[in-house]
Coordinates of C-alpha atoms in Angstrom, one line a residue:
M144 CA 6.2 -41.0 10.6
V145 CA 5.4 -37.3 10.7
E146 CA 2.4 -36.2 12.8
K147 CA 3.0 -32.4 12.9
A148 CA 4.8 -30.0 10.7
V149 CA 5.9 -26.4 11.4
I150 CA 5.5 -24.4 8.2
I151 CA 7.4 -21.2 7.8
G152 CA 5.8 -18.9 5.2
G153 CA 2.1 -18.4 4.5
G154 CA 2.4 -17.9 0.7
I155 CA 1.7 -20.3 -2.1
A156 CA 4.1 -23.1 -1.2
G157 CA 3.6 -23.0 2.5
T158 CA -0.2 -22.9 2.5
V159 CA -0.6 -25.5 -0.2
A160 CA 1.9 -27.7 1.6
A161 CA -0.3 -27.5 4.8
I162 CA -3.4 -28.4 2.8
A163 CA -1.6 -31.3 1.0
L164 CA -0.3 -32.6 4.3
H165 CA -3.8 -32.4 5.8
K166 CA -5.0 -34.6 2.9
A167 CA -2.1 -37.0 3.7
G168 CA -3.1 -37.1 7.4
V169 CA -0.4 -34.9 8.7
G170 CA -1.2 -31.9 10.9
S171 CA 0.5 -28.5 10.6
V172 CA 0.5 -24.8 11.6
V173 CA 1.6 -22.1 9.2
Y174 CA 3.7 -19.2 10.5
E175 CA 3.7 -16.0 8.3
S176 CA 6.0 -13.1 9.0
Y177 CA 3.7 -10.4 7.5
P178 CA 0.7 -9.1 9.5
T179 CA -1.6 -10.0 6.6
G180 CA -0.9 -11.7 3.3
A181 CA 2.6 -11.3 2.0
D182 CA 4.8 -9.0 0.0
D183 CA 4.1 -8.0 -3.6
A184 CA 0.4 -8.8 -3.0
G185 CA -0.8 -6.3 -5.5
A186 CA 0.8 -8.1 -8.5
F187 CA -0.8 -10.8 -10.6
F188 CA 0.4 -14.0 -12.2
T189 CA -0.8 -17.0 -14.2
I190 CA -0.9 -20.5 -12.9
M191 CA 0.0 -22.7 -15.8
H192 CA -1.3 -26.1 -16.8
N193 CA 1.2 -27.9 -14.5
G194 CA 0.3 -25.7 -11.6
M195 CA -3.4 -26.4 -12.0
N196 CA -2.6 -30.1 -12.2
A197 CA -0.8 -29.9 -8.9
L198 CA -3.8 -28.1 -7.4
A199 CA -6.1 -30.8 -8.7
A200 CA -4.1 -33.4 -6.9
V201 CA -5.2 -31.9 -3.6
D202 CA -8.7 -30.8 -4.6
L203 CA -8.0 -27.1 -5.0
D204 CA -8.2 -26.5 -8.7
H205 CA -11.9 -25.8 -8.9
V206 CA -11.6 -23.3 -6.0
V207 CA -8.8 -21.4 -7.7
A208 CA -10.7 -21.5 -11.0
E209 CA -13.7 -19.8 -9.4
H210 CA -11.5 -16.8 -8.4
S211 CA -9.4 -16.4 -11.6
Y212 CA -9.7 -15.8 -15.3
P213 CA -8.9 -18.3 -18.0
A214 CA -6.0 -17.7 -20.4
Q215 CA -7.2 -19.2 -23.7
G216 CA -4.3 -18.3 -25.9
V217 CA -1.1 -16.4 -26.3
R218 CA 0.3 -14.3 -29.2
L219 CA 3.8 -12.8 -29.7
V220 CA 4.2 -9.5 -31.6
T221 CA 7.2 -7.3 -32.3
G222 CA 7.5 -3.7 -31.2
A223 CA 6.4 -2.8 -34.7
G224 CA 3.1 -4.7 -34.2
R225 CA 3.9 -7.7 -36.5
E226 CA 2.6 -11.0 -35.1
I227 CA 5.3 -13.6 -34.9
S228 CA 3.3 -16.5 -33.4
A229 CA 0.0 -17.4 -31.9
R230 CA -1.4 -20.5 -30.1
T231 CA -4.5 -21.4 -28.2
Y232 CA -4.9 -23.4 -25.0
S233 CA -7.6 -26.0 -24.7
Q234 CA -7.5 -25.8 -21.0
G235 CA -5.2 -25.0 -18.1
P236 CA -3.8 -21.5 -17.3
R237 CA -5.6 -19.2 -14.9
T238 CA -4.7 -15.6 -14.2
L239 CA -5.4 -13.9 -10.9
R240 CA -4.1 -11.4 -8.4
R241 CA -1.6 -12.7 -5.9
A242 CA -3.7 -11.3 -3.0
A243 CA -6.8 -13.2 -4.3
L244 CA -4.9 -16.5 -4.3
Y245 CA -3.7 -15.9 -0.8
Q246 CA -7.2 -15.2 0.4
V247 CA -8.6 -18.3 -1.4
L248 CA -5.8 -20.6 0.0
H249 CA -6.1 -19.3 3.5
A250 CA -9.8 -19.7 3.5
E251 CA -9.4 -23.3 2.3
A252 CA -6.8 -24.0 5.0
A253 CA -9.2 -22.6 7.6
K254 CA -12.0 -25.0 6.3
R255 CA -9.6 -27.9 7.1
G256 CA -8.8 -26.6 10.5
I257 CA -5.3 -25.5 9.6
R258 CA -4.1 -22.5 11.7
V259 CA -2.2 -19.6 10.1
E260 CA -0.4 -17.3 12.6
H261 CA 0.7 -13.9 11.3
S262 CA 3.5 -11.6 12.5
K263 CA 5.8 -14.6 13.1
R264 CA 9.2 -13.8 11.8
L265 CA 11.6 -16.8 12.1
V266 CA 15.0 -16.0 13.8
S267 CA 16.4 -19.4 14.7
T268 CA 15.7 -23.2 15.0
T269 CA 16.8 -26.0 17.3
E270 CA 16.9 -29.5 15.8
N271 CA 17.1 -32.8 17.6
A272 CA 16.4 -36.5 17.0
D273 CA 12.7 -36.1 17.9
G274 CA 11.9 -32.9 16.1
V275 CA 12.5 -29.2 15.6
V276 CA 11.8 -26.0 17.5
A277 CA 11.4 -22.7 15.7
T278 CA 11.9 -19.4 17.6
F279 CA 10.3 -16.2 16.3
A280 CA 11.3 -12.5 16.7
D281 CA 8.5 -12.0 19.3
G282 CA 10.1 -14.6 21.6
S283 CA 7.4 -17.3 20.9
T284 CA 8.3 -20.8 19.8
A285 CA 6.7 -23.6 17.8
E286 CA 7.5 -27.3 17.9
G287 CA 7.0 -30.1 15.3
D288 CA 8.3 -33.3 13.9
V289 CA 9.6 -31.4 10.9
L290 CA 10.0 -27.8 9.7
I291 CA 9.1 -26.9 6.1
A292 CA 10.7 -23.6 5.1
A293 CA 8.6 -21.9 2.5
D294 CA 9.6 -18.3 3.4
G295 CA 10.4 -17.0 -0.1
T296 CA 13.3 -15.8 -2.2
H297 CA 15.0 -14.0 0.7
S298 CA 14.5 -16.9 3.1
T299 CA 15.8 -16.8 6.6
A300 CA 15.5 -20.6 6.9
R301 CA 17.6 -21.2 3.8
A302 CA 20.7 -19.9 5.6
I303 CA 19.9 -21.9 8.7
I304 CA 19.5 -25.2 6.8
N305 CA 22.5 -24.5 4.6
P306 CA 24.8 -21.7 5.8
E307 CA 26.8 -22.0 2.6
A308 CA 23.8 -21.3 0.4
P309 CA 24.3 -18.3 -1.9
P310 CA 22.0 -15.3 -1.4
A311 CA 19.4 -14.5 -3.9
R312 CA 20.9 -13.0 -7.1
Y313 CA 19.6 -9.8 -8.7
T314 CA 18.8 -10.6 -12.3
G315 CA 19.3 -7.1 -13.7
L316 CA 15.6 -6.7 -14.3
N317 CA 12.7 -4.8 -12.7
V318 CA 9.1 -5.9 -13.2
V319 CA 6.2 -3.4 -13.2
Y320 CA 2.6 -4.5 -13.0
G321 CA -0.5 -2.4 -13.6
Y322 CA -4.3 -2.5 -14.2
A323 CA -5.5 -0.3 -17.1
P324 CA -9.3 0.5 -17.2
A325 CA -10.0 -0.3 -20.8
R326 CA -10.1 -3.6 -22.6
P327 CA -7.6 -4.0 -25.5
R328 CA -8.6 -4.5 -29.1
E329 CA -7.9 -8.2 -29.0
E330 CA -10.3 -10.9 -27.6
P331 CA -10.3 -11.1 -23.8
N332 CA -8.5 -14.0 -22.1
T333 CA -5.7 -13.9 -24.7
Y334 CA -2.2 -12.9 -23.5
T335 CA -0.2 -10.6 -25.9
F336 CA 3.5 -10.5 -25.4
V337 CA 5.3 -7.6 -27.1
H338 CA 9.0 -8.1 -27.8
G339 CA 10.0 -4.4 -27.9
A340 CA 13.4 -3.0 -29.0
R341 CA 14.5 -2.4 -25.4
A342 CA 12.2 -4.4 -23.1
A343 CA 9.4 -7.0 -22.9
F344 CA 5.7 -6.2 -22.2
G345 CA 2.7 -8.4 -21.8
Y346 CA -1.0 -7.9 -21.2
I347 CA -4.3 -9.7 -21.1
G348 CA -7.9 -8.3 -21.3
V349 CA -10.0 -9.8 -18.5
P350 CA -13.8 -10.2 -18.5
N351 CA -14.3 -7.3 -16.1
G352 CA -13.2 -4.9 -18.8
Q353 CA -9.7 -4.2 -17.5
T354 CA -6.3 -4.8 -19.1
W355 CA -3.8 -6.3 -16.8
W356 CA -0.2 -5.6 -17.9
F357 CA 3.4 -6.2 -16.9
S358 CA 6.8 -5.2 -18.2
R359 CA 10.2 -6.6 -17.7
L360 CA 12.8 -3.8 -17.7
P361 CA 16.6 -4.1 -17.7
G362 CA 18.4 -1.9 -15.2
P363 CA 19.9 -1.6 -11.7
E364 CA 18.1 -2.4 -8.5
L365 CA 15.7 0.3 -7.6
D366 CA 14.6 1.9 -4.4
L367 CA 11.1 0.5 -4.4
A368 CA 9.9 2.6 -1.4
G369 CA 10.7 5.8 -3.3
M370 CA 8.6 5.2 -6.4
T371 CA 5.1 6.6 -6.9
P372 CA 2.7 5.0 -9.3
Q373 CA 3.3 7.8 -11.9
Q374 CA 7.0 7.4 -11.6
W375 CA 6.6 3.6 -12.2
K376 CA 4.5 4.4 -15.3
D377 CA 7.0 6.9 -16.6
H378 CA 9.9 4.6 -15.9
A379 CA 8.2 1.7 -17.8
S380 CA 7.0 3.9 -20.7
A381 CA 10.5 5.2 -21.5
F382 CA 11.5 1.7 -22.6
F383 CA 8.8 1.5 -25.2
A384 CA 8.8 5.1 -26.5
D385 CA 10.4 4.0 -29.8
D386 CA 8.1 1.1 -30.5
D387 CA 5.0 1.4 -32.7
F388 CA 2.9 -0.9 -30.7
P389 CA 0.7 1.1 -28.2
V390 CA 2.5 -0.1 -25.1
V391 CA 2.9 3.5 -23.7
E392 CA -0.8 4.1 -24.3
I393 CA -1.7 1.1 -22.2
I394 CA 0.7 2.0 -19.4
Q395 CA -0.2 5.6 -19.2
S396 CA -3.9 4.9 -19.2
T397 CA -3.6 3.1 -15.9
D398 CA -5.2 5.3 -13.3
G399 CA -5.0 3.1 -10.3
E400 CA -2.6 0.6 -8.8
V401 CA 0.9 0.2 -10.2
I402 CA 3.4 -2.1 -8.6
G403 CA 7.1 -2.4 -9.2
S404 CA 9.7 -4.9 -7.9
N405 CA 13.3 -6.0 -8.4
V406 CA 13.7 -9.5 -9.8
Y407 CA 15.9 -12.0 -8.0
D408 CA 16.6 -15.7 -8.7
I409 CA 18.4 -18.6 -7.0
P410 CA 20.2 -20.7 -9.6
T411 CA 21.0 -23.5 -7.1
T412 CA 20.9 -24.3 -3.4
P413 CA 23.6 -26.9 -2.5
N414 CA 21.5 -28.6 0.2
W415 CA 17.7 -28.5 0.5
H416 CA 17.3 -30.3 3.8
T417 CA 18.7 -31.4 7.2
E418 CA 17.3 -34.4 9.0
R419 CA 14.2 -32.5 10.2
M420 CA 14.0 -29.3 8.0
V421 CA 13.4 -28.9 4.3
L422 CA 13.1 -26.0 1.8
A423 CA 10.2 -25.6 -0.6
G424 CA 9.2 -23.1 -3.3
D425 CA 11.2 -19.9 -3.8
A426 CA 13.2 -20.6 -0.7
A427 CA 14.9 -23.4 -2.6
H428 CA 14.9 -22.3 -6.2
A429 CA 13.5 -18.8 -7.1
A430 CA 13.2 -18.1 -10.9
S431 CA 12.7 -14.9 -12.7
P432 CA 9.1 -14.5 -14.1
A433 CA 10.2 -14.9 -17.7
A434 CA 8.7 -18.3 -18.1
G435 CA 5.7 -17.6 -15.8
Q436 CA 6.3 -20.7 -13.7
G437 CA 7.1 -19.4 -10.2
A438 CA 3.7 -20.1 -8.7
S439 CA 3.3 -23.4 -10.6
M440 CA 6.7 -24.7 -9.4
A441 CA 5.9 -23.8 -5.8
L442 CA 2.6 -25.8 -6.1
E443 CA 4.4 -28.8 -7.6
D444 CA 6.9 -28.6 -4.7
A445 CA 4.2 -28.5 -2.0
V446 CA 2.2 -31.5 -3.3
T447 CA 5.3 -33.6 -4.0
L448 CA 6.7 -32.9 -0.5
A449 CA 3.4 -33.9 1.1
R450 CA 3.4 -37.2 -0.8
C451 CA 6.9 -37.9 0.3
L452 CA 6.1 -37.2 4.0
R453 CA 2.9 -39.3 3.7
D454 CA 4.8 -42.4 2.6
L455 CA 8.3 -42.0 4.1
P456 CA 9.9 -40.9 7.3
P457 CA 11.8 -37.6 7.0
D458 CA 15.2 -39.1 6.7
K459 CA 14.1 -40.8 3.5
G460 CA 11.3 -38.6 2.4
F461 CA 13.4 -35.4 2.2
P462 CA 16.1 -36.8 -0.1
V463 CA 13.4 -38.4 -2.3
Y464 CA 11.6 -35.1 -2.5
E465 CA 14.8 -33.3 -3.5
S466 CA 15.7 -35.9 -6.1
L467 CA 12.2 -35.5 -7.7
R468 CA 12.3 -31.7 -7.8
R469 CA 15.9 -30.4 -8.1
D470 CA 16.7 -31.1 -11.8
R471 CA 13.3 -29.8 -13.0
V472 CA 13.3 -26.6 -11.1
E473 CA 17.0 -25.7 -11.7
H474 CA 16.4 -26.3 -15.4
L475 CA 13.5 -23.8 -15.2
V476 CA 15.6 -21.2 -13.3
A477 CA 18.4 -21.5 -15.9
N478 CA 15.9 -21.2 -18.8
S479 CA 14.3 -18.1 -17.3
A480 CA 17.7 -16.6 -16.8
E481 CA 18.5 -17.3 -20.5
R482 CA 15.4 -15.5 -21.5
D483 CA 16.2 -12.5 -19.3
A484 CA 19.6 -12.3 -21.0
T485 CA 18.0 -11.3 -24.3
R486 CA 16.5 -8.2 -22.5
K487 CA 19.7 -6.9 -21.0
G488 CA 21.7 -5.3 -23.8
G489 CA 22.8 -6.1 -27.3
A490 CA 20.9 -5.5 -30.6
P491 CA 17.2 -6.5 -30.7
M492 CA 16.5 -9.8 -32.3
S493 CA 15.3 -9.8 -35.9
E494 CA 11.9 -11.2 -36.7
A495 CA 13.5 -14.4 -38.1
E496 CA 15.5 -14.9 -34.9
L497 CA 12.5 -14.2 -32.7
A498 CA 10.4 -16.7 -34.6
D499 CA 13.2 -19.4 -34.2
V500 CA 13.5 -18.7 -30.5
T501 CA 9.7 -18.9 -30.1
R502 CA 9.6 -22.3 -31.8
R503 CA 12.2 -23.7 -29.4
R504 CA 10.4 -22.2 -26.4
Q505 CA 7.2 -23.8 -27.4
A506 CA 8.8 -27.2 -27.4
Y507 CA 10.2 -26.4 -23.9
Q508 CA 6.8 -25.3 -22.7
T509 CA 5.4 -28.7 -23.6
W510 CA 7.8 -30.3 -21.2
L511 CA 6.8 -27.8 -18.5
Y512 CA 3.1 -28.0 -19.0
E513 CA 2.7 -31.8 -19.3
H514 CA 4.1 -32.5 -15.8
H515 CA 1.6 -34.6 -13.9
I516 CA 1.3 -35.5 -10.2
D517 CA -0.5 -38.7 -9.3
W518 CA -1.6 -38.2 -5.7
A519 CA -2.6 -41.9 -5.3
E520 CA 0.8 -43.3 -6.5
P521 CA 2.9 -44.4 -3.5
V522 CA 6.3 -42.8 -3.1
S523 CA 9.2 -45.2 -2.7

């Protein structure tokens, strides 16, 4: 059975995998390539019901809840301001900054005696019958019974585990995030999604009085290093100039941090594991943020993988883990790509078409949100 894991990547999947393995009685060390935190740390996201369920399985849900805001409902409006649908959540989703989640998870790992080493960029691995050795760019090495590769969308380990794996695919969308100083007119803790004529926009008023917003914008890959906050605001505003809903007002009122990124996905990875190494999170199955499930799927992966390694040796545990996860996550990636396709050209949907799509998506969301992980149930 596994006694020690080498975990590549100190983001959501890697750190929660370490904590879940600790609960399963398996030791680990996390190796993160960035000096502190990880990329895109200024952005925010929502951990949906299923993600919170995964956190609850390893006693982390209450900690994350203490450092996040509840999302109590969601409404969809057109660019003209007409409401198409609205629903409330009895419990579940939490919204927080990515950097805040990293800090919380790393603090919880430290409480459990889990070491996180920074500035450790993986360059190669050596695998044998007894375990695996990871070599980093600074010349140091790490040994373990298994290696868990949770090093993100542009994973180095993915190509090592599966040289024929396709690279991450640019989806044709950019995402821009910002934090406006004023609260919107709607009740706080309610997400509003605006289906504009040319792009999608979403925002939520949080209890500190701010409006946290994002936009998904069709277009070519951008030079992220060359964009100032004002250029990002102007770039995003141009997509909503013809809409009546005050999207441009919200964007331009932002006087602080604005973060933009190119969006990539990974529709499928042919092989998730070798005898001693396995992929988790975005390294295996990155999805666009259209369904808001990237963090939640990474959490599901981490907890499911820990259960498999708790109950089975790697040669059996890895295939079982892949069989439990592959169909679900690839379905999510495909669904997110389908949503993105509606934002990349063609005539805007009519209100009737938008309402029909919304009804179908709500049924799909039920399947997503009701996923439950029973930590105590043995894996066979």
